[in-house]
Amino acid sequence: MGRSETRIAGKEGCMTSADLKTGIVPATTEALAGELARLLSPAAVVRVREPLAKRTTLRVGGPADVYAEPGGEADLRVMVRFAAERRLPLLVLGRGSNLLVRDGGWRGLVVSLAHPCFCAIELTEEGGRLRCGGGARLKAVANFAKQHSLGGLEFLEGIPGSLGGALRMNAGAMGSSIFDRVISVRFMDLAGVTGESAPGQLGVGYRHCPGLRDRIVLDAVLQGAPAPREEIEERMNQYNRKRWSTQPAAPSAGCMFKNPAGIPAGRLIEELGLKGTRIGGARISLEHGNFIVNEGGATARDVCRLIELIRERARAERGVELETEVEMVGSDE
Ligand code: EPU
């Protein structure tokens, strides 16, 4: 299919005659993007064939057929309904810090809550609580909390993600996870209906939150613990030092695998003698075995081959089934 006539694909990856019978009219990417743009407010952004590599921390992967930033909740509702009606696969992008986009990119619609209206952080009426937008950076949440002498959120400072992405996978660091601090989450489902849940209703576990799989986080209320600002600052510095001394600075998606029962994945990979292994432009970090770094020019295929190599060796030599923590999305070509 030529670049200028790329079609938006259905769920199975290509438009079929059955799709035609069900009334989905094939359209060029440009026509679909134009149609979507006309339904949105002037604050929204719509682009075609938007490169996604630059929107992920690992910096690999192909483009999105259509990429859109809603200018508010009404735009977001239009987008999810548009995707549902056209059966366009929908990917909601956070800050791309736990994401591996395959080299073929995303056949469908990618939505990013980058507009400032989704990134607000404010104190609530109740003491010690923050309401933060789903697009807010975790670093900004941690710094806002520090400025208001609220502790307990220091561990978020070094996680290069957005609040929505962090909630979706219950991200964590330094012995804490985001849901340790969540009071409630407001979301929109894929039919465009909004709702609010307490953590107990979302099935939260280690790097896992099934209740948010098919929902988009609009905002959440987090609980801070009053503490002197200097103490918060010192804790942040301490976490930073630990991070810089144990984790690589090169582009990566953070830890590639969830820690299996019994042994941290990084130590297991070190014990298997795999640290430093390179395929193409990707390498298993020498600093931390659970990181795969892009040393420049890596493809998603390079990274996926390293992932498979690690999984095979862990299975064959230690009987351990490693599960990726990083979300892998998109098509191979
Ligand atoms: N270790 C090794 N070799 C290595 C890496 C680690 O022997 O190459 C050992 C360490 O010495 C330590 C143990 O394994 O005894 C655990 O390592 P570390 O303290 O680095 O923590 P981790 O379990 O590997 C977790 C999170 C990180 C988070 C750190 C710091 C997971 C999968 N990872 O890593 O989160 O930053 O703790 O709190 O739970 C992420 O989720 O992307 C991520 C980076």
Coordinates of C-alpha atoms and ligand atoms in Angstrom, one line a residue:
M1 CA 0.0 0.0 0.0
G2 CA 1.5 3.3 -1.0
R3 CA 2.3 5.9 1.6
S4 CA -0.2 8.4 0.3
E5 CA -3.1 5.9 0.3
T6 CA -2.5 4.1 3.5
R7 CA -5.8 2.9 4.9
I8 CA -6.9 2.9 8.4
A9 CA -7.1 -0.8 9.3
G10 CA -9.8 -2.6 11.2
K11 CA -9.0 -4.7 14.3
E12 CA -7.5 -7.6 12.4
G13 CA -4.9 -5.4 10.7
C14 CA -6.5 -4.9 7.3
M15 CA -9.9 -3.9 5.8
T16 CA -11.8 -6.9 4.5
S17 CA -14.9 -7.3 2.4
A18 CA -16.8 -8.3 5.6
D19 CA -15.9 -4.8 6.8
L20 CA -17.4 -3.3 3.7
K21 CA -20.6 -5.3 4.2
T22 CA -20.8 -4.0 7.8
G23 CA -20.8 -0.5 6.4
I24 CA -17.2 0.6 7.2
V25 CA -16.2 2.7 4.3
P26 CA -12.5 2.5 3.5
A27 CA -10.9 6.0 3.5
T28 CA -7.5 7.4 3.1
T29 CA -5.7 8.4 6.3
E30 CA -5.9 12.0 5.3
A31 CA -9.7 11.8 4.7
L32 CA -10.3 10.1 8.1
A33 CA -8.0 12.6 9.9
G34 CA -9.9 15.5 8.2
E35 CA -13.2 14.0 9.2
L36 CA -12.1 13.7 12.8
A37 CA -10.6 17.2 12.9
R38 CA -13.9 18.7 11.7
L39 CA -15.7 17.2 14.8
L40 CA -13.2 18.7 17.3
S41 CA -12.6 22.0 19.0
P42 CA -10.0 24.4 17.6
A43 CA -7.7 23.5 20.6
A44 CA -7.4 19.9 19.3
V45 CA -4.4 18.7 17.3
V46 CA -4.7 16.0 14.5
R47 CA -1.8 14.7 12.5
V48 CA -1.3 11.9 10.0
R49 CA 1.6 9.5 10.0
E50 CA 3.1 10.9 13.1
P51 CA 6.4 9.3 14.2
L52 CA 6.0 7.6 17.6
A53 CA 9.6 6.8 18.3
K54 CA 10.2 10.4 19.4
R55 CA 7.3 10.1 21.8
T56 CA 8.8 7.1 23.6
T57 CA 11.8 7.0 25.9
L58 CA 13.2 4.0 24.1
R59 CA 13.0 5.9 20.8
V60 CA 12.1 3.0 18.5
G61 CA 9.0 2.2 16.4
G62 CA 7.0 3.4 13.5
P63 CA 4.4 6.1 13.0
A64 CA 0.7 6.4 14.0
D65 CA -1.7 6.5 11.1
V66 CA -3.6 9.3 12.9
Y67 CA -2.3 11.0 16.0
A68 CA -4.6 13.4 18.0
E69 CA -4.5 15.5 21.1
P70 CA -7.9 16.4 22.5
G71 CA -8.4 20.0 23.6
G72 CA -10.7 18.9 26.4
E73 CA -13.0 16.1 27.6
A74 CA -15.6 16.8 24.9
D75 CA -12.9 16.3 22.2
L76 CA -11.7 13.1 23.9
R77 CA -15.3 11.7 23.9
V78 CA -15.6 12.5 20.2
M79 CA -12.3 10.7 19.6
V80 CA -13.2 7.5 21.4
R81 CA -16.6 7.4 19.8
F82 CA -15.1 8.0 16.3
A83 CA -12.6 5.2 16.9
A84 CA -15.4 2.8 18.1
E85 CA -17.7 3.7 15.2
R86 CA -15.0 3.1 12.6
R87 CA -13.5 0.2 14.5
L88 CA -10.1 2.0 14.5
P89 CA -7.7 0.5 17.0
L90 CA -7.2 3.1 19.7
L91 CA -3.9 3.6 21.6
V92 CA -3.8 6.1 24.4
L93 CA -0.2 7.4 24.8
G94 CA 1.1 8.7 28.1
R95 CA 4.7 9.9 28.1
G96 CA 5.8 6.7 26.3
S97 CA 8.2 5.7 29.1
N98 CA 7.0 2.1 29.4
L99 CA 6.1 1.5 25.8
L100 CA 7.7 -0.4 22.9
V101 CA 6.1 0.6 19.6
R102 CA 6.9 -2.0 16.9
D103 CA 8.6 -0.9 13.7
G104 CA 5.4 -0.8 11.6
G105 CA 3.8 1.7 13.9
W106 CA 0.1 1.9 14.9
R107 CA -2.6 1.2 12.4
G108 CA -5.4 3.3 13.8
L109 CA -5.7 6.3 16.1
V110 CA -3.2 7.3 18.8
V111 CA -4.5 9.8 21.4
S112 CA -2.3 11.8 23.7
L113 CA -3.5 13.9 26.6
A114 CA -0.7 16.4 26.1
H115 CA -3.0 19.5 26.2
P116 CA -2.4 21.5 29.4
C117 CA -6.1 21.0 30.4
F118 CA -5.3 17.4 31.1
C119 CA -2.1 18.2 33.0
A120 CA -3.4 20.4 35.9
I121 CA -2.3 19.8 39.5
E122 CA -4.1 21.4 42.4
L123 CA -4.8 21.0 46.1
T124 CA -8.3 19.8 46.9
E125 CA -10.5 21.1 49.6
E126 CA -9.6 18.2 51.9
G127 CA -6.3 18.6 53.6
G128 CA -3.2 17.0 52.1
R129 CA -4.8 15.9 48.9
L130 CA -3.9 16.7 45.2
R131 CA -6.1 16.4 42.2
C132 CA -3.9 15.7 39.2
G133 CA -4.7 15.4 35.5
G134 CA -4.1 12.1 33.7
G135 CA -1.6 13.8 31.4
A136 CA 0.4 15.4 34.3
R137 CA 4.0 14.4 34.6
L138 CA 4.9 12.4 37.7
K139 CA 7.9 14.6 38.2
A140 CA 5.6 17.7 38.3
V141 CA 3.3 15.9 40.7
A142 CA 6.2 15.1 43.1
N143 CA 7.5 18.7 42.8
F144 CA 4.1 20.2 43.4
A145 CA 3.6 18.0 46.5
K146 CA 7.1 19.1 47.8
Q147 CA 6.3 22.8 47.3
H148 CA 3.2 22.3 49.5
S149 CA 5.1 20.3 52.1
L150 CA 3.4 17.0 51.3
G151 CA 5.5 13.9 51.5
G152 CA 4.9 10.3 50.4
L153 CA 5.0 11.1 46.7
E154 CA 8.8 11.6 46.5
F155 CA 9.3 8.2 44.7
L156 CA 7.4 9.6 41.7
E157 CA 10.1 12.2 40.9
G158 CA 12.3 9.9 39.0
I159 CA 9.7 8.0 37.0
P160 CA 9.6 9.6 33.5
G161 CA 5.9 8.9 33.0
S162 CA 2.4 10.5 33.1
L163 CA -0.1 10.0 35.9
G164 CA -2.5 8.1 33.6
G165 CA 0.2 5.7 32.4
A166 CA 1.4 5.2 35.9
L167 CA -2.1 4.3 37.2
R168 CA -2.8 2.0 34.3
M169 CA 0.1 -0.2 35.3
N170 CA 0.4 0.7 39.0
A171 CA 4.0 2.0 38.4
G172 CA 6.3 2.2 41.3
A173 CA 9.8 2.7 42.6
M174 CA 11.8 2.7 45.8
G175 CA 9.4 0.3 47.5
S176 CA 6.2 2.3 46.8
S177 CA 3.6 2.0 44.1
I178 CA 1.3 4.8 42.9
F179 CA -1.8 3.2 44.1
D180 CA -0.4 3.3 47.7
R181 CA -1.4 7.0 47.4
V182 CA -4.6 7.0 45.4
I183 CA -7.9 8.1 46.8
S184 CA -10.0 8.0 43.6
V185 CA -9.6 7.9 39.9
R186 CA -11.9 9.6 37.3
F187 CA -11.9 8.1 33.9
M188 CA -13.6 7.9 30.5
D189 CA -14.5 4.5 29.0
L190 CA -14.3 3.6 25.4
A191 CA -17.9 4.5 24.8
G192 CA -17.1 8.1 26.0
V193 CA -18.9 7.6 29.4
T194 CA -17.1 9.1 32.5
G195 CA -17.0 7.5 35.9
E196 CA -15.1 7.5 39.2
S197 CA -13.7 4.6 41.2
A198 CA -11.8 4.0 44.4
P199 CA -8.7 1.8 44.2
G200 CA -10.6 -1.1 45.8
Q201 CA -12.9 -1.3 42.7
L202 CA -10.0 -1.5 40.2
G203 CA -8.4 -4.8 41.0
V204 CA -5.0 -3.2 41.6
G205 CA -1.9 -5.5 41.9
Y206 CA 1.9 -5.4 41.3
R207 CA 2.4 -3.5 38.0
H208 CA -1.2 -4.3 37.2
C209 CA -4.6 -2.5 37.2
P210 CA -7.2 -4.4 35.2
G211 CA -9.9 -1.9 36.1
L212 CA -8.2 0.8 34.0
R213 CA -7.3 -1.4 30.9
D214 CA -10.1 -0.1 28.8
R215 CA -10.5 3.3 30.4
I216 CA -8.7 6.6 30.0
V217 CA -7.6 8.4 33.2
L218 CA -9.0 11.9 33.3
D219 CA -7.6 12.8 36.7
A220 CA -7.0 11.3 40.1
V221 CA -6.9 12.4 43.8
L222 CA -3.7 11.5 45.6
Q223 CA -3.1 11.6 49.3
G224 CA 0.1 13.3 50.6
A225 CA 1.5 13.2 54.1
P226 CA 2.4 16.5 55.7
A227 CA 6.2 16.7 56.2
P228 CA 8.9 19.4 56.3
R229 CA 10.0 20.4 52.9
E230 CA 13.7 19.8 53.6
E231 CA 12.9 16.2 54.6
I232 CA 11.0 15.7 51.3
E233 CA 13.9 17.3 49.4
E234 CA 16.4 15.0 51.1
R235 CA 14.4 11.9 50.3
M236 CA 14.1 12.9 46.6
N237 CA 17.9 13.5 46.5
Q238 CA 18.5 10.1 48.0
Y239 CA 16.2 8.4 45.5
N240 CA 17.9 10.2 42.7
R241 CA 21.3 9.1 43.8
K242 CA 20.2 5.5 44.0
R243 CA 18.6 5.7 40.6
W244 CA 21.7 7.3 38.9
S245 CA 24.0 4.8 40.5
T246 CA 22.0 1.7 39.6
Q247 CA 20.2 2.5 36.3
P248 CA 21.5 3.5 32.9
A249 CA 21.1 7.0 31.5
A250 CA 20.9 5.9 27.9
P251 CA 17.4 5.8 26.3
S252 CA 15.4 2.8 27.6
A253 CA 11.8 1.9 28.6
G254 CA 12.9 1.3 32.2
C255 CA 12.6 -2.2 33.5
M256 CA 11.7 -4.5 30.7
F257 CA 10.3 -7.4 32.8
K258 CA 8.2 -7.7 35.9
N259 CA 10.2 -9.1 38.8
P260 CA 9.3 -12.8 39.0
A261 CA 8.7 -14.5 42.3
G262 CA 11.9 -15.4 44.1
I263 CA 14.5 -13.2 42.2
P264 CA 14.6 -9.7 40.8
A265 CA 14.7 -9.9 36.9
G266 CA 17.8 -7.8 36.8
R267 CA 19.8 -10.1 39.0
L268 CA 18.5 -13.2 37.1
I269 CA 19.7 -11.7 33.8
E270 CA 23.0 -10.9 35.4
E271 CA 23.4 -14.5 36.6
L272 CA 22.5 -15.7 33.1
G273 CA 25.6 -13.8 31.9
L274 CA 23.5 -11.7 29.5
K275 CA 24.5 -8.2 30.6
G276 CA 26.1 -6.3 27.7
T277 CA 24.6 -8.6 25.0
R278 CA 23.9 -6.5 21.9
I279 CA 21.6 -7.0 18.9
G280 CA 21.8 -4.2 16.3
G281 CA 21.6 -0.9 18.1
A282 CA 20.1 -2.4 21.3
R283 CA 22.0 -3.8 24.3
I284 CA 21.2 -5.3 27.6
S285 CA 22.5 -2.7 30.0
L286 CA 25.8 -3.3 31.8
E287 CA 24.5 -1.1 34.6
H288 CA 21.2 -3.0 35.2
G289 CA 20.2 -6.3 33.6
N290 CA 16.5 -5.5 33.4
F291 CA 17.1 -2.5 31.2
I292 CA 17.5 -2.7 27.4
V293 CA 19.1 0.5 26.1
N294 CA 19.0 2.0 22.7
E295 CA 22.6 2.8 21.9
G296 CA 21.6 4.7 18.8
G297 CA 19.8 3.5 15.7
A298 CA 18.1 0.5 17.4
T299 CA 14.9 -0.9 15.9
A300 CA 12.0 -2.3 17.7
R301 CA 13.0 -5.6 16.1
D302 CA 16.4 -5.5 17.8
V303 CA 14.8 -4.9 21.2
C304 CA 12.2 -7.7 20.7
R305 CA 15.0 -10.1 19.7
L306 CA 16.8 -9.3 23.0
I307 CA 13.6 -9.8 24.9
E308 CA 13.1 -13.2 23.3
L309 CA 16.7 -14.2 24.0
I310 CA 16.4 -13.3 27.7
R311 CA 13.0 -15.1 28.0
E312 CA 14.4 -18.3 26.3
R313 CA 17.5 -18.4 28.5
A314 CA 15.5 -17.8 31.7
R315 CA 13.0 -20.5 30.8
A316 CA 15.6 -23.1 29.6
E317 CA 18.2 -22.5 32.4
R318 CA 16.1 -21.5 35.4
G319 CA 12.6 -22.5 34.6
V320 CA 11.5 -18.9 35.0
E321 CA 8.7 -17.4 32.8
L322 CA 9.5 -13.7 32.5
E323 CA 6.6 -11.4 31.8
T324 CA 7.3 -8.1 30.1
E325 CA 6.4 -5.1 32.1
V326 CA 6.8 -2.8 29.1
E327 CA 3.7 -2.6 27.0
M328 CA 4.4 -3.8 23.4
V329 CA 2.1 -2.3 20.8
G330 CA 1.7 -1.9 17.0
S331 CA 2.5 -3.9 14.0
D332 CA 5.8 -5.4 12.8
E333 CA 5.7 -3.9 9.4
Ligands
EPU1 N1 20.5 -6.6 40.6 C1 21.6 -7.3 40.2 N2 22.0 -7.1 38.9 C2 21.4 -6.2 38.1 C3 20.3 -5.4 38.6 C4 19.9 -5.6 39.9 O1 22.1 -8.1 40.9 O2 21.9 -6.0 36.9 C5 20.1 -6.8 42.0 C6 20.3 -5.5 42.9 O3 21.6 -5.5 43.4 C7 19.2 -5.7 44.0 C8 18.1 -6.4 43.2 O4 18.7 -7.0 42.1 O5 19.7 -6.5 45.0 C9 17.0 -5.4 42.8 O6 17.5 -4.4 42.0 P1 16.9 -2.9 42.1 O7 17.1 -2.4 43.5 O8 17.6 -2.1 41.0 O9 15.4 -3.0 41.9 P2 14.6 -3.8 40.7 O10 13.7 -4.7 41.4 O11 15.5 -4.3 39.7 C10 12.6 -2.1 40.9 C11 11.6 -1.6 39.9 C12 12.2 -0.3 39.2 C13 12.6 0.7 40.2 C14 13.6 0.1 41.2 C15 14.0 1.1 42.2 C16 10.4 -3.5 38.9 C17 10.3 -4.4 37.7 N3 11.4 -2.6 38.8 O12 13.7 -2.6 40.1 O13 11.2 0.2 38.3 O14 13.1 1.9 39.6 O15 13.0 -1.0 41.8 O16 13.1 1.2 43.2 O17 9.6 -3.6 39.8 C18 10.4 0.2 36.1 O18 9.3 -0.2 36.6 O19 10.5 0.5 34.9 C19 11.5 0.4 37.0 C20 12.7 0.8 36.5

